[in-house]
Short mmCIF file of C-alpha atoms and ligand atoms in Angstrom, two decimals:
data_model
loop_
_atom_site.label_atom_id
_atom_site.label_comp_id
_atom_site.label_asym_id
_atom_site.label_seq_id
_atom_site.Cartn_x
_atom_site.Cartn_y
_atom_site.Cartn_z
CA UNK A 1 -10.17 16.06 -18.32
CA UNK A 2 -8.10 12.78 -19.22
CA UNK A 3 -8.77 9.84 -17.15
CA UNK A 4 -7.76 6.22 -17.56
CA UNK A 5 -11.22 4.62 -16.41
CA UNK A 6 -11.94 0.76 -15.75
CA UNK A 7 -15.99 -0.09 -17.69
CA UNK A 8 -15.43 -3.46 -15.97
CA UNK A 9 -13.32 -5.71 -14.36
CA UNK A 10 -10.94 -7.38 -15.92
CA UNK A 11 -10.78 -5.65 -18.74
CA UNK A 12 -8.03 -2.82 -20.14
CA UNK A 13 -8.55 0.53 -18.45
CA UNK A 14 -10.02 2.88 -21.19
CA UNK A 15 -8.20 6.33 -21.58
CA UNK A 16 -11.26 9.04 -21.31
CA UNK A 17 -12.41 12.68 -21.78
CA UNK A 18 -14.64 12.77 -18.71
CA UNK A 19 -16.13 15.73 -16.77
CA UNK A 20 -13.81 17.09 -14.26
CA UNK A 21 -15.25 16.02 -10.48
CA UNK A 22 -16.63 18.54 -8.52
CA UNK A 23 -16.35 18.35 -4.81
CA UNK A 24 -15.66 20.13 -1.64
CA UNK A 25 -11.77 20.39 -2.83
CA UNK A 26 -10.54 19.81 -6.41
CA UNK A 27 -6.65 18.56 -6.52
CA UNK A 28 -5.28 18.81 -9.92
CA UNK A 29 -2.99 15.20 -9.92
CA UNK A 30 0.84 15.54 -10.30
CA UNK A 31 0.73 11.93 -10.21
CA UNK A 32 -0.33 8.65 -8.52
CA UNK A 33 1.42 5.62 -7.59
CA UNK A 34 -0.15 2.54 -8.63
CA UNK A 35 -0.52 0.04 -5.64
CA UNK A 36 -1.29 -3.72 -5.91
CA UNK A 37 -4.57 -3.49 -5.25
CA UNK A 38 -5.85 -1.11 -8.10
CA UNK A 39 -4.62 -4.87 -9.68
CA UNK A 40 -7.32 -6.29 -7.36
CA UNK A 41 -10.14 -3.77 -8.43
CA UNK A 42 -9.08 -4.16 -12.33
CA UNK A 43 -8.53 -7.62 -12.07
CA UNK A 44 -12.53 -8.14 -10.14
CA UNK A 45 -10.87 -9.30 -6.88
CA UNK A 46 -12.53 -7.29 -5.34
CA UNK A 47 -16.58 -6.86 -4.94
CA UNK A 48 -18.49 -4.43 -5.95
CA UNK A 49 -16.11 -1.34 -7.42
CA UNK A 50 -17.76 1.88 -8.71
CA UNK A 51 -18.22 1.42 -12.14
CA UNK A 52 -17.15 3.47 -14.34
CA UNK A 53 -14.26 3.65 -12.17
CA UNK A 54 -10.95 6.01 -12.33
CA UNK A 55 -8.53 4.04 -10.23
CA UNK A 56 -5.41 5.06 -7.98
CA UNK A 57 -5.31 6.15 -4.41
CA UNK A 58 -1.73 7.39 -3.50
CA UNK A 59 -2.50 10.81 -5.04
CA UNK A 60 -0.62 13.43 -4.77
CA UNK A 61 -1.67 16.95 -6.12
CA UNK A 62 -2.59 20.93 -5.77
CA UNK A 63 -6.22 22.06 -4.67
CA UNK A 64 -7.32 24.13 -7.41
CA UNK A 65 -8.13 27.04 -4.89
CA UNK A 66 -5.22 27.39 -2.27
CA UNK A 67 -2.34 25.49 -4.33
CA UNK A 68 -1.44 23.52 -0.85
CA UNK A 69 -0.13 20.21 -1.92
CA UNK A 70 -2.66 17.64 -0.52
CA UNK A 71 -1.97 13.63 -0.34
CA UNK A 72 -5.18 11.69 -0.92
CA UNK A 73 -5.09 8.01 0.61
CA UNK A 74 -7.18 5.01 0.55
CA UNK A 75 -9.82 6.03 2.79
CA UNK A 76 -11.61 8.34 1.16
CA UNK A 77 -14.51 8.97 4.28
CA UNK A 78 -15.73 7.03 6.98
CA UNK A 79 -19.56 7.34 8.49
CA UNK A 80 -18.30 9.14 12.10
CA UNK A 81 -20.90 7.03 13.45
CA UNK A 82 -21.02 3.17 13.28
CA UNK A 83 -18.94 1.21 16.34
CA UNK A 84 -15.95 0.87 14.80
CA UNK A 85 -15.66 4.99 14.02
CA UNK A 86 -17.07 5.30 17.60
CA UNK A 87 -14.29 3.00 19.12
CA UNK A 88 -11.05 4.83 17.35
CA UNK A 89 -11.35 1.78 14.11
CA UNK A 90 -13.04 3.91 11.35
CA UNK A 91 -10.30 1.80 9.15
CA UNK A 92 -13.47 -1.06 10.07
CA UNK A 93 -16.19 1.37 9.33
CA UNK A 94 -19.14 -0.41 7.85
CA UNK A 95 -19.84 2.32 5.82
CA UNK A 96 -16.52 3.53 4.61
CA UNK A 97 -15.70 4.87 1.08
CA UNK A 98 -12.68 3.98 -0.60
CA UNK A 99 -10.09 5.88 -3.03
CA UNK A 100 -10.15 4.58 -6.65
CA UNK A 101 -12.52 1.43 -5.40
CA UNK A 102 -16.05 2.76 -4.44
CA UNK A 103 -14.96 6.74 -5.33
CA UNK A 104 -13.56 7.76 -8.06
CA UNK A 105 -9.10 8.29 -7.94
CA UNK A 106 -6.17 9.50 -9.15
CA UNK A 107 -5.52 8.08 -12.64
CA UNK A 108 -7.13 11.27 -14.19
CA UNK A 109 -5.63 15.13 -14.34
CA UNK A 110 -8.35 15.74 -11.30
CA UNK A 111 -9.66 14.82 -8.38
CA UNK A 112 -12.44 15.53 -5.67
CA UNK A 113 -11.50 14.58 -2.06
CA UNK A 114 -12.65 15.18 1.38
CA UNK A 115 -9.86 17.16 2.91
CA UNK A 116 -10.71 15.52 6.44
CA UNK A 117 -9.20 12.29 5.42
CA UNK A 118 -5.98 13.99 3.65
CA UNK A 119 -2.47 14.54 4.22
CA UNK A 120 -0.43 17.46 3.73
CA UNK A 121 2.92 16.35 1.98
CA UNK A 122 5.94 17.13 3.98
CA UNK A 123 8.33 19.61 2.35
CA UNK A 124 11.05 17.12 1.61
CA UNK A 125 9.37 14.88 -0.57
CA UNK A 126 8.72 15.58 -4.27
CA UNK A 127 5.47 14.73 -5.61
CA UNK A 128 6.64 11.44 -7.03
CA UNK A 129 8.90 10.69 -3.83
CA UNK A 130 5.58 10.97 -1.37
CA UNK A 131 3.05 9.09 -3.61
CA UNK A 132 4.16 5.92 -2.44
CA UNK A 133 3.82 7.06 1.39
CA UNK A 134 0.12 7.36 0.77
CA UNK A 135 -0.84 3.58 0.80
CA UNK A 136 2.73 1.61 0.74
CA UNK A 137 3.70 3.80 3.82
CA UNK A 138 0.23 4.07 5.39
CA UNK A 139 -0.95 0.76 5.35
CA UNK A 140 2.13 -0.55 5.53
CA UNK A 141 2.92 1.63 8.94
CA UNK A 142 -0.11 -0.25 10.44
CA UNK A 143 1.14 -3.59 9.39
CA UNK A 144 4.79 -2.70 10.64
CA UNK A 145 3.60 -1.66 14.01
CA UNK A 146 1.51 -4.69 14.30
CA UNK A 147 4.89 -6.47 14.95
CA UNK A 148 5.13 -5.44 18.16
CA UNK A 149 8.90 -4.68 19.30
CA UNK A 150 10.04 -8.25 16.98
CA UNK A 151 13.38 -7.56 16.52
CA UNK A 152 14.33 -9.65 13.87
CA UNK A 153 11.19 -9.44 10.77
CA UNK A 154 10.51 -11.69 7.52
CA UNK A 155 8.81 -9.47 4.68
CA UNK A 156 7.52 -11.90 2.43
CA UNK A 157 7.20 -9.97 -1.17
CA UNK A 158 9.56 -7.04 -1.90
CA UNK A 159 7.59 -4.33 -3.27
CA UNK A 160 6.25 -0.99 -2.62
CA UNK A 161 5.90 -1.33 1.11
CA UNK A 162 8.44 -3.56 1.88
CA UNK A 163 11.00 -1.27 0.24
CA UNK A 164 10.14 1.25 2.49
CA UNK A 165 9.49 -0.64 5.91
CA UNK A 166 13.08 -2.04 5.12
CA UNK A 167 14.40 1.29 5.87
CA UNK A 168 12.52 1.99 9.13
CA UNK A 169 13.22 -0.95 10.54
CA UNK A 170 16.50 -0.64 10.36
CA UNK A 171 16.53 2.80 11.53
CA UNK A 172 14.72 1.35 14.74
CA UNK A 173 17.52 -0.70 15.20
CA UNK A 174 15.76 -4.01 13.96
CA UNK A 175 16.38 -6.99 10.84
CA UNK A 176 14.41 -7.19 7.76
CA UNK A 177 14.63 -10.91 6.56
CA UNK A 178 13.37 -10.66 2.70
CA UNK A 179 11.86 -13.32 0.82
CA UNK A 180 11.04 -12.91 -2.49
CA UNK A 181 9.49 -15.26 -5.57
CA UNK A 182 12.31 -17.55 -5.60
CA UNK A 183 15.43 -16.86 -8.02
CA UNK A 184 14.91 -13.19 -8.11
CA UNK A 185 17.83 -12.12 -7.51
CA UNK A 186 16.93 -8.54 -8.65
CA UNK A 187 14.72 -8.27 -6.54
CA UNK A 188 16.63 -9.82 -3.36
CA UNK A 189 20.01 -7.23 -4.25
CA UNK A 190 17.07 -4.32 -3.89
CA UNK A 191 15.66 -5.46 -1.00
CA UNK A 192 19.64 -5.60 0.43
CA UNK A 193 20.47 -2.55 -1.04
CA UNK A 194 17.27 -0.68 1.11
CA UNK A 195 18.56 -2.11 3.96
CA UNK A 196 17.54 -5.78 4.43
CA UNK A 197 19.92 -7.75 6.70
CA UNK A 198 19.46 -10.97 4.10
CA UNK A 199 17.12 -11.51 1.00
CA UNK A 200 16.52 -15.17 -0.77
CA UNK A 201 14.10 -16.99 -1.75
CA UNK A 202 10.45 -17.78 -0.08
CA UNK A 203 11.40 -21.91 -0.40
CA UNK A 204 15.01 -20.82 1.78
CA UNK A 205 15.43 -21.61 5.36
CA UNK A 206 15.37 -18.75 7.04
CA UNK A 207 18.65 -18.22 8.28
CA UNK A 208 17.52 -17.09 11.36
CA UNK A 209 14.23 -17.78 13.85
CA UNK A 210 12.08 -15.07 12.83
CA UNK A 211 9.96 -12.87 15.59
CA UNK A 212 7.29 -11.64 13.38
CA UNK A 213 6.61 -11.85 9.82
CA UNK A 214 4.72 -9.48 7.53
CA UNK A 215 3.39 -10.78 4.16
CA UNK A 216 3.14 -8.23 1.14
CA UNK A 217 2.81 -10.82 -1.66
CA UNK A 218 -0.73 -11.43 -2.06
CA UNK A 219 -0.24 -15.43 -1.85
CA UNK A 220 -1.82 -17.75 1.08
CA UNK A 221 1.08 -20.47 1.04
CA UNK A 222 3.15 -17.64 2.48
CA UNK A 223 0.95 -17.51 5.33
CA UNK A 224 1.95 -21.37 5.99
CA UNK A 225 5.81 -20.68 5.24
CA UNK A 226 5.94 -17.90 7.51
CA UNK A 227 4.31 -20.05 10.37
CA UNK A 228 7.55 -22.25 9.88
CA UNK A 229 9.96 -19.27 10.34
CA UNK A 230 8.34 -17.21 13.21
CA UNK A 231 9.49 -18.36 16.81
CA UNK A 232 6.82 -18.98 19.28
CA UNK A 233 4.39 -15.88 20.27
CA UNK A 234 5.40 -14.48 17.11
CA UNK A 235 3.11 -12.82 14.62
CA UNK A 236 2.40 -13.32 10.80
CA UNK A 237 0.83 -10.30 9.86
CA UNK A 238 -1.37 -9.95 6.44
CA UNK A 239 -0.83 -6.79 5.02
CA UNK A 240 -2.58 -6.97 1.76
CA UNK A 241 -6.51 -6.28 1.37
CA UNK A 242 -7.16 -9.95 -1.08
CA UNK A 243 -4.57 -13.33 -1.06
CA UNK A 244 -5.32 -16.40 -2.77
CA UNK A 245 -6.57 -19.20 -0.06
CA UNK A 246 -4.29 -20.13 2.69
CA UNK A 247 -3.72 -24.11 2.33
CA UNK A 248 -4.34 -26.00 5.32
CA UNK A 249 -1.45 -26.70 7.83
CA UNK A 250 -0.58 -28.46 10.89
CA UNK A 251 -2.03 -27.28 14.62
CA UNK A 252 1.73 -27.54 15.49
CA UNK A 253 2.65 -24.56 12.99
CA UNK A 254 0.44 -22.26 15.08
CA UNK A 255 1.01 -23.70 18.60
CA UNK A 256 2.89 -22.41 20.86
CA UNK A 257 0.98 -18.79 21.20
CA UNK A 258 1.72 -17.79 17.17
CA UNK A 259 -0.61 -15.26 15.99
CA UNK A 260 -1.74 -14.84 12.45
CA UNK A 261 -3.61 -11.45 11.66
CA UNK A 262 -4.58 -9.05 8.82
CA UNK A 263 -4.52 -5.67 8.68
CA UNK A 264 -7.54 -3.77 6.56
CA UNK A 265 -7.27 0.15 5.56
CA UNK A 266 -6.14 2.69 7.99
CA UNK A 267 -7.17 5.05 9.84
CA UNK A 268 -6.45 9.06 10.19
CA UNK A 269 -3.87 8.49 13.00
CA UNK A 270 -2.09 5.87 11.27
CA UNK A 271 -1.12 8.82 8.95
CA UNK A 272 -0.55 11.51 11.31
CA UNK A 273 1.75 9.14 13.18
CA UNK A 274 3.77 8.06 10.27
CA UNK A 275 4.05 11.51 8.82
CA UNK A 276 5.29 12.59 12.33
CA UNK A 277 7.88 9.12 12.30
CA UNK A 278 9.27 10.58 8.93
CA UNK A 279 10.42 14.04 10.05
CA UNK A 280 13.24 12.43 11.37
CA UNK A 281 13.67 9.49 8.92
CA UNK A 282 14.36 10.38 5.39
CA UNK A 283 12.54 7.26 2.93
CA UNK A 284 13.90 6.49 -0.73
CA UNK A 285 12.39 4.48 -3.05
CA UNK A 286 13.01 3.09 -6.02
CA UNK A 287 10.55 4.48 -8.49
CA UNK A 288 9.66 3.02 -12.51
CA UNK A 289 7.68 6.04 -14.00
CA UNK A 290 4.66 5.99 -16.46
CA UNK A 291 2.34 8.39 -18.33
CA UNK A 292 -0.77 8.72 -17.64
CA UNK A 293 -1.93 7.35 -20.79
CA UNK A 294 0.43 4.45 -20.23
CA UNK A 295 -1.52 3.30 -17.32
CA UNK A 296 -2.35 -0.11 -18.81
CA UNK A 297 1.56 -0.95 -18.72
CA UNK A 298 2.14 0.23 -15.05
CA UNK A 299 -0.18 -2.64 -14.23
CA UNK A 300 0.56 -5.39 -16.69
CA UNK A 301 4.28 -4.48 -15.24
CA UNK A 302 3.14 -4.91 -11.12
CA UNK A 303 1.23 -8.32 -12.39
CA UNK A 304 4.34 -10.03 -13.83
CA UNK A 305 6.99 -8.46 -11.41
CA UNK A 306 8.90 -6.78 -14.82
CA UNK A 307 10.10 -3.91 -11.87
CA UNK A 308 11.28 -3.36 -8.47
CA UNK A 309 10.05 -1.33 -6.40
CA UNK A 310 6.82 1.08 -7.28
CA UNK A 311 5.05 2.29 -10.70
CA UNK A 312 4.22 6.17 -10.49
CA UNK A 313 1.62 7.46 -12.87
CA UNK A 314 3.05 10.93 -13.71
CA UNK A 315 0.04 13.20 -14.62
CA UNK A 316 1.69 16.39 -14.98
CA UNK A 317 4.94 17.79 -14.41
CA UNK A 318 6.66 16.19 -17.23
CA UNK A 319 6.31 15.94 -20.89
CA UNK A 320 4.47 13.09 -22.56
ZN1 ZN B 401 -18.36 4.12 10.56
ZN1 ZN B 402 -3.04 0.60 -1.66
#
């Protein structure tokens, strides 16, 4: 089969005629949305990938036996076993196998998954419209319930996620503040235009006291500005898996009962809770699509911000 594999970090993926994976279920990909942290794993941000390693873990695709349309998320399988699995936190599990990090993923034509940790695709969503749910709207569900009942919410980085947290926070009645990389006004008319009560730059007041914040962009200053913006007993949640060091601040930014967390993986319920969420909440997203072969660009494209919204390797369906 084709594959896009990574030899080693941080260098060009290398398109590939590998053996197609065997496994309890086979999908055949229809495609995979690229997520900022296959930029971690190329880019050797984070330790110890597989290597060879096919990347991507918002697949969506058809097991080769039944034809059922099967999602395929970040955690691949989890140990059943260890405290965390034990306690209802297999997204902590100390043996737990990731998607497109430490198993092989979706940027290939197929892919071997254990159907225990996979979602079935609602109806209403086209292949290309749920691949984003898989990690954006998993992981991002666990982040966005992290915020408690906040009714007023800074995302800090408009991407993937945030594009599609915009939208259920307003439909639960609450106000998506939006920074983005200042000056990008593209980016800040998207992050209206998905529902976002006010988008500017991260170096802007925030027009209004802030109850919780959730940062997307992978950058530790934003821990520090959001500090400044969230009221006290607010919460600055981290939703990304790596960040570049948080500077040191002031006691006084996280006095006064402020909280500032991270949120790591998911777990199973995480998606059958969001899933369940979306049958009465309809998601768009804005969507820049690739080829398979093109995988190299999707990436280069999420590292300099040259789209809004999320990159979708297409694997089949459409014509190269
Ligand atoms: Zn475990
Ligand atoms: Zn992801």
């Amino acid at each position: 089969m084709r594959a896009m594999v990574l030899r080693r970090p941080n260098t060009p993926l290398e398109a590939a005629d590998v053996a197609i994976p065997e496994g309890e279920v086979v999908l055949r990909v229809e495609c995979c949305a690229v997520c900022r942290t296959d930029l971690h794993v190329v880019d050797g941000e984070l330790p110890n990938p597989r290597l060879p390693l096919i990347p991507g873990h918002q697949i969506v695709g058809r097991d080769v036996k039944t034809g059922a349309r099967l999602g395929v998320p970040w955690l691949g399988w989890t140990c059943g076993k260890c405290r965390y699995c034990l306690t209802g936190r297999e997204n902590l599990c100390d043996f737990a196998r990731f998607t497109g990090y430490t198993l092989d993923g979706g940027y290939a034509e197929y892919v071997a998954a254990d159907t225990r940790y996979c979602f079935p695709i609602p109806e209403a969503y086209s292949p290309e419209e749920a691949a984003p749910l898989l990690c954006a709207g998993l992981i991002g569900y666990r982040a966005y319930r992290m915020t408690g009942d906040a009714r007023r919410i800074g995302f800090y980085g408009f991407g993937s996620s945030a594009q599609i947290f915009a939208q259920v926070a307003k439909a639960d009645g609450r106000e998506v503040y939006a920074f983005t990389r200042d000056g990008d006004t593209a980016v800040q008319a998207h992050a209206r235009a998905m529902g976002a009560v006010w988008a500017g730059g991260s170096g802007e007041r925030a027009p209004e006291e802030l109850d919780a914040a959730i940062i997307f962009a992978p950058a530790g200053l934003l821990v520090v500005t959001a500090l400044t913006h969230v009221a006290k007993g607010g919460v600055v949640v981290c939703a990304g898996i790596h960040m570049s060091d948080i500077p040191s601040f002031p006691y006084s930014l996280l006095w006064g009962e402020r909280v500032v967390r991270s949120v790591a993986n998911l777990t199973r319920q995480d998606g059958v809770d969001f899933f369940e969420r979306l049958r009465t909440l309809r998601i768009e997203t804005q969507r820049k699509v690739y080829a398979l072969k093109d995988a190299n660009d999707a990436l280069n494209d999420l590292r300099s911000g040259a789209f809004t919204g999320t990159a979708i390797i297409e694997v089949t369906g459409r014509p190269e």
